[in-house]
Short mmCIF file of C-alpha atoms in Angstrom, two decimals:
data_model
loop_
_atom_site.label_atom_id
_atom_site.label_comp_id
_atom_site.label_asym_id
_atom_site.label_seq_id
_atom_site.Cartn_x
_atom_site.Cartn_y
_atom_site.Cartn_z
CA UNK F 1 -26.21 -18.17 9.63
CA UNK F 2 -28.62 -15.41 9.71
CA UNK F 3 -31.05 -15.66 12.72
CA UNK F 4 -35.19 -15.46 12.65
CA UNK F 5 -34.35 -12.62 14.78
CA UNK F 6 -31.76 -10.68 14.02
CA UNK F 7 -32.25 -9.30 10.10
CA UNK F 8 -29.68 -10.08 7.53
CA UNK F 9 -27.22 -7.58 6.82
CA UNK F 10 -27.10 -5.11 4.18
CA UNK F 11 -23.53 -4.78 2.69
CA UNK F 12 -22.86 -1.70 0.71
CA UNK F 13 -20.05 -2.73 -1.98
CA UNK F 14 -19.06 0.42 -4.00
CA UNK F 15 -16.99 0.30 -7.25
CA UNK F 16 -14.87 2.19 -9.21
CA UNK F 17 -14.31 -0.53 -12.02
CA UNK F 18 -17.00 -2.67 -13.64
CA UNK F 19 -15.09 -5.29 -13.22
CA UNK F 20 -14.96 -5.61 -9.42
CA UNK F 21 -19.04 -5.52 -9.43
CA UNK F 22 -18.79 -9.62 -10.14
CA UNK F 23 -15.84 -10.77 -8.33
CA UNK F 24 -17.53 -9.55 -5.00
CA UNK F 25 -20.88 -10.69 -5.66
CA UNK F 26 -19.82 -14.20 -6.35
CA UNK F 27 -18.04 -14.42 -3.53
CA UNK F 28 -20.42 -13.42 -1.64
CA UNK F 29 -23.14 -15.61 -3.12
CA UNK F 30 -20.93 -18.66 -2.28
CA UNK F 31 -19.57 -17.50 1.46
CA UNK F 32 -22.56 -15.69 2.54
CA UNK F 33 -25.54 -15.73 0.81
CA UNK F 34 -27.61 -14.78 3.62
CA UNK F 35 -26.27 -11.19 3.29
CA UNK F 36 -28.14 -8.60 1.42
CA UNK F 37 -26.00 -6.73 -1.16
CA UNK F 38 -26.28 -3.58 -2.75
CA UNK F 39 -24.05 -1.87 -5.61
CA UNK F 40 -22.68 1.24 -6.20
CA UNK F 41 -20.25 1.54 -9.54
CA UNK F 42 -18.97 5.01 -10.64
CA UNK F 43 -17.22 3.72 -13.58
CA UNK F 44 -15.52 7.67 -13.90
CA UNK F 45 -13.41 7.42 -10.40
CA UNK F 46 -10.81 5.30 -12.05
CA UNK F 47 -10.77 7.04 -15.33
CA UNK F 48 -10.48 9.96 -13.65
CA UNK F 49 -7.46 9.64 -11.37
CA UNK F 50 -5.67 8.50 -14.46
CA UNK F 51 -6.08 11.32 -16.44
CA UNK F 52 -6.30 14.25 -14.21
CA UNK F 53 -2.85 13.99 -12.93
CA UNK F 54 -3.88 15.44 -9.42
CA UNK F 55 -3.79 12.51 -7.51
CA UNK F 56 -6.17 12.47 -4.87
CA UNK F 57 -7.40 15.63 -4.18
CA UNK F 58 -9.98 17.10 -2.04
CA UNK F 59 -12.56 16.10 -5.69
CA UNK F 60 -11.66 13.01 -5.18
CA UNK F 61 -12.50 12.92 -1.22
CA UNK F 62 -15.87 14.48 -1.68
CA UNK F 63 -17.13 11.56 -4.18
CA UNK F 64 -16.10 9.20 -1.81
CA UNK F 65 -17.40 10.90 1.04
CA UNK F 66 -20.93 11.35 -1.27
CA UNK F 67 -21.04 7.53 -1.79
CA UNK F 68 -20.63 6.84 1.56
CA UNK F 69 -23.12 8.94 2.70
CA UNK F 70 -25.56 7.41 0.34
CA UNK F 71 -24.90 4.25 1.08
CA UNK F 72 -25.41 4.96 4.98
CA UNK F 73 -28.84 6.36 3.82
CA UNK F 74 -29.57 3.42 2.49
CA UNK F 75 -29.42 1.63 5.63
CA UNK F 76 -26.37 -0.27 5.41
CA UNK F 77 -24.46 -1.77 8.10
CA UNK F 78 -21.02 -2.23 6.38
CA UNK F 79 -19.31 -0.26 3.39
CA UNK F 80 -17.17 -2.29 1.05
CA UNK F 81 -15.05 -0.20 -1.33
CA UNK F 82 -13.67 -2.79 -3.80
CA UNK F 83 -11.14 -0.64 -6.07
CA UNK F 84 -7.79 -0.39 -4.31
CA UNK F 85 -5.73 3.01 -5.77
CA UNK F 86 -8.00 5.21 -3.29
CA UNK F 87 -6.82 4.55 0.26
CA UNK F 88 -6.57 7.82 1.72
CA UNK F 89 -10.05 8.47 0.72
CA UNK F 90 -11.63 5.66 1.86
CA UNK F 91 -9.82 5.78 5.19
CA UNK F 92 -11.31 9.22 5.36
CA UNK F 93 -14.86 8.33 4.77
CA UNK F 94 -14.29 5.22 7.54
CA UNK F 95 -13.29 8.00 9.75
CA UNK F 96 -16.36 9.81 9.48
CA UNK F 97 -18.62 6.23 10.81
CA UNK F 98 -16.91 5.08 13.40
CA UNK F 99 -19.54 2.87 14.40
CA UNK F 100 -19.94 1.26 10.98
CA UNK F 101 -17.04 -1.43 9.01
CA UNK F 102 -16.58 1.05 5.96
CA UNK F 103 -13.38 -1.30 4.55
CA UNK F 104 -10.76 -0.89 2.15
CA UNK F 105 -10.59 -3.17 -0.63
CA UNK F 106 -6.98 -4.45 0.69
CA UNK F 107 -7.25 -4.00 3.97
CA UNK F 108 -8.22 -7.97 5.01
CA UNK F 109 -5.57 -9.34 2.52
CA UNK F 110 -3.20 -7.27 4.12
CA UNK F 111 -3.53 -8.72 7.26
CA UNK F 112 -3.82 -12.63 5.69
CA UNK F 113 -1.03 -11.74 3.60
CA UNK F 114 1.19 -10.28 6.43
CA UNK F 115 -0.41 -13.35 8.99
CA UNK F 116 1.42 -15.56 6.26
CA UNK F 117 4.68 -14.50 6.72
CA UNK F 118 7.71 -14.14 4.60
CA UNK F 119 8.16 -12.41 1.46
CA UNK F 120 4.76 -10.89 0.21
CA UNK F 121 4.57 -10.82 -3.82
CA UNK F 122 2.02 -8.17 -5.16
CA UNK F 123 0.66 -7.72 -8.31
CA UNK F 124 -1.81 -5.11 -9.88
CA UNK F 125 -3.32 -4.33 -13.08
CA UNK F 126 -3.86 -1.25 -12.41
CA UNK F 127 -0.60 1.03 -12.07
CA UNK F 128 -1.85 3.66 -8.95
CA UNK F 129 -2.34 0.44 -6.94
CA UNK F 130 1.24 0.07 -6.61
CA UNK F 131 1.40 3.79 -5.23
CA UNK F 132 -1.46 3.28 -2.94
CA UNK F 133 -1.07 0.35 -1.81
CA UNK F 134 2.34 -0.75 -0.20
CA UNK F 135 1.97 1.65 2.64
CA UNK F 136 -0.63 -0.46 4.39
CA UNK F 137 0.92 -3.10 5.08
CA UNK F 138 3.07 -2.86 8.28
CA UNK F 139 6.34 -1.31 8.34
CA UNK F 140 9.52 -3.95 7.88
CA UNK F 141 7.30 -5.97 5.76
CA UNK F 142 9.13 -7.54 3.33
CA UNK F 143 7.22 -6.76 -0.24
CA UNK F 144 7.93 -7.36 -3.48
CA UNK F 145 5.60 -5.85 -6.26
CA UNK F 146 5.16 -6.28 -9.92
CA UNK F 147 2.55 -4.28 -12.53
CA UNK F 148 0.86 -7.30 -14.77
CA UNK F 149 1.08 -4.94 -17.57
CA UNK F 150 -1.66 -5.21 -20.13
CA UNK F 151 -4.19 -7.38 -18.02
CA UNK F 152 -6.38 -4.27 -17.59
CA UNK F 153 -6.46 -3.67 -21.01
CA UNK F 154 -7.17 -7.12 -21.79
CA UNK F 155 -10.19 -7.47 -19.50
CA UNK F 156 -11.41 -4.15 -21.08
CA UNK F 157 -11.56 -5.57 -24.29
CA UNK F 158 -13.01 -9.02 -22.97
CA UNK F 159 -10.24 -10.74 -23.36
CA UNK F 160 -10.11 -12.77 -20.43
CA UNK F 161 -7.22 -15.75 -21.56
CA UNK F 162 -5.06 -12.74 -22.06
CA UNK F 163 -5.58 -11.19 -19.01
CA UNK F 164 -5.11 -13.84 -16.72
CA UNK F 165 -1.86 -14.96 -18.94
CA UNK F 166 -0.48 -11.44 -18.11
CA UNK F 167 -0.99 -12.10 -14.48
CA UNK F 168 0.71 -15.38 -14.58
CA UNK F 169 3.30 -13.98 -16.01
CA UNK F 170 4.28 -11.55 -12.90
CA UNK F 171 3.19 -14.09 -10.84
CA UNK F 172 6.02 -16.05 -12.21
CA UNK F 173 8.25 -13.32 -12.03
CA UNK F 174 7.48 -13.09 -8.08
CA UNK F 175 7.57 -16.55 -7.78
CA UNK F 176 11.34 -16.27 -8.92
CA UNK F 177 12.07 -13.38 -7.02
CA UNK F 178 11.59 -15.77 -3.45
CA UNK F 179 8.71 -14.94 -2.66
CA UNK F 180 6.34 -17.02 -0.40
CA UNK F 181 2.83 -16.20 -0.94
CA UNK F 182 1.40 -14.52 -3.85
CA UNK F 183 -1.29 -11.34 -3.20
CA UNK F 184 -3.92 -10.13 -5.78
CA UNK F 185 -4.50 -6.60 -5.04
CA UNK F 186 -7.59 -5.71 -7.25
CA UNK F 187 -10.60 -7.32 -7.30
CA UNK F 188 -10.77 -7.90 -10.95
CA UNK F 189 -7.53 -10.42 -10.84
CA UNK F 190 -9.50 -12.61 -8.61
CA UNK F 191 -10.42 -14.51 -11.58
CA UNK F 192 -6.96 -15.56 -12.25
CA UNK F 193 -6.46 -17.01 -8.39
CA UNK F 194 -6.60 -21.02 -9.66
CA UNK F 195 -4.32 -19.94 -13.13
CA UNK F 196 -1.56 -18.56 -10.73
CA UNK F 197 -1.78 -21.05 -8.26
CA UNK F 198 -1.10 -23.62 -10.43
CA UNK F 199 1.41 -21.94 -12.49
CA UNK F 200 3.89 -21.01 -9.40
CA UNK F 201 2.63 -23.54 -6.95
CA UNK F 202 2.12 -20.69 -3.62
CA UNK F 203 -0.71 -19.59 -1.44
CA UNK F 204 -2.89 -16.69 -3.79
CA UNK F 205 -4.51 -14.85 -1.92
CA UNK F 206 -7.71 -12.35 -3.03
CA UNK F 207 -9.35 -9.10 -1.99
CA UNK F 208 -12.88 -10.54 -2.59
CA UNK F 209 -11.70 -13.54 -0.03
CA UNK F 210 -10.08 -11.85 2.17
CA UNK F 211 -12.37 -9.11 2.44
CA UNK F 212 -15.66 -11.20 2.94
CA UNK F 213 -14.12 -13.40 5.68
CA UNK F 214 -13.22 -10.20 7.71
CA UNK F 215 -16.60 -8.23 7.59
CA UNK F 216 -18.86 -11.73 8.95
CA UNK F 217 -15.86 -11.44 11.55
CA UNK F 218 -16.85 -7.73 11.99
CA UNK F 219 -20.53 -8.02 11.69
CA UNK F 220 -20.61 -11.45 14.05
CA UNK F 221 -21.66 -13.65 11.42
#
């Protein structure tokens, strides 16, 4: 808990899909309500880096980098970036505050997932995930990934049942592929953590879990 002297702290999460802006907050509101959140959702960053076919570029660097700032502005003591195809920008912006947790989305499940052990099984719903992704968790691990094709597009349209059917279905697919724990790379799919659980019987691990444990570890809560 807070104390009556040291203020609460402010926790910038900043989104590139409206569906992340819940996930967090609830999790949040049940593991540390004490903390003072603020959002940022630029809806266009993930419509953009599928359409524009440039990956990302030096664009793509500055709008993170412009969040970031803002957010600092704002007076917060932690960044949160909760979409997880932008990496190598976010890394960059976390480069720039040194003296500040400015976290990837992935970056605590990565280290619960690899702190498991054994086979990893990731899924996305989003396809540049599985680009971005893989390459932070530590070389030799052993990773096995699978697209839930469709769930996106299923949540888009507010079809939840559908969605979280989809990602059964690869976690299924994992399950039968050895694997030992089961990852949820996007903060949307956290939804779907008891549905996949019970369907494959593993440890499921999520970003907005993950991720919330590790900054009141950063931040001494």
């Amino acid at each position: 808990m807070t104390s009556k002297d040291q203020p609460a702290p402010r926790i910038a999460l900043i989104h590139a899909l409206a569906h992340s802006v819940a996930p967090i907050n609830e999790e949040l509101e049940r593991r540390w309500p004490e903390a003072v959140r603020m959002n940022l959702l630029d809806d266009s960053l993930s419509a953009d880096l599928a359409r524009n076919g440039r990956g990302l570029d030096a664009v793509m660097h500055q709008r993170f980098e412009d969040l970031s700032a803002y957010a600092e502005r704002t007076g917060a003591d932690a960044i949160l970036f909760t979409c997880s195809a932008f990496g190598p920008c976010i890394e960059a912006a976390a480069a720039r505050r040194l003296r500040m947790p400015v976290l990837k989305p992935n970056e605590a499940m990565v280290a619960d997932a690899v702190g498991h052990g054994g086979r990893i099984g990731l899924i996305a719903s989003f396809g540049p995930t599985l680009e971005s992704m893989p390459p932070e968790f530590p070389a030799g691990t052993e990773l096995v990934t699978r697209l839930a094709e469709g769930a996106l597009e299923a949540l888009n349209r507010g079809d939840t049942a559908d969605h979280d059917a989809r990602v059964v279905e690869a976690a299924r697919w994992l399950a039968s592929q050895g694997c030992d724990v089961i990852a949820l790379a996007q903060f949307s799919m956290a939804r779907a953590q008891m549905a996949v659980h019970r369907a494959v019987d593993l440890p499921v691990l999520t970003t907005p879990g993950s991720a919330v444990r590790m900054l009141r570890h950063r931040l001494g809560a």
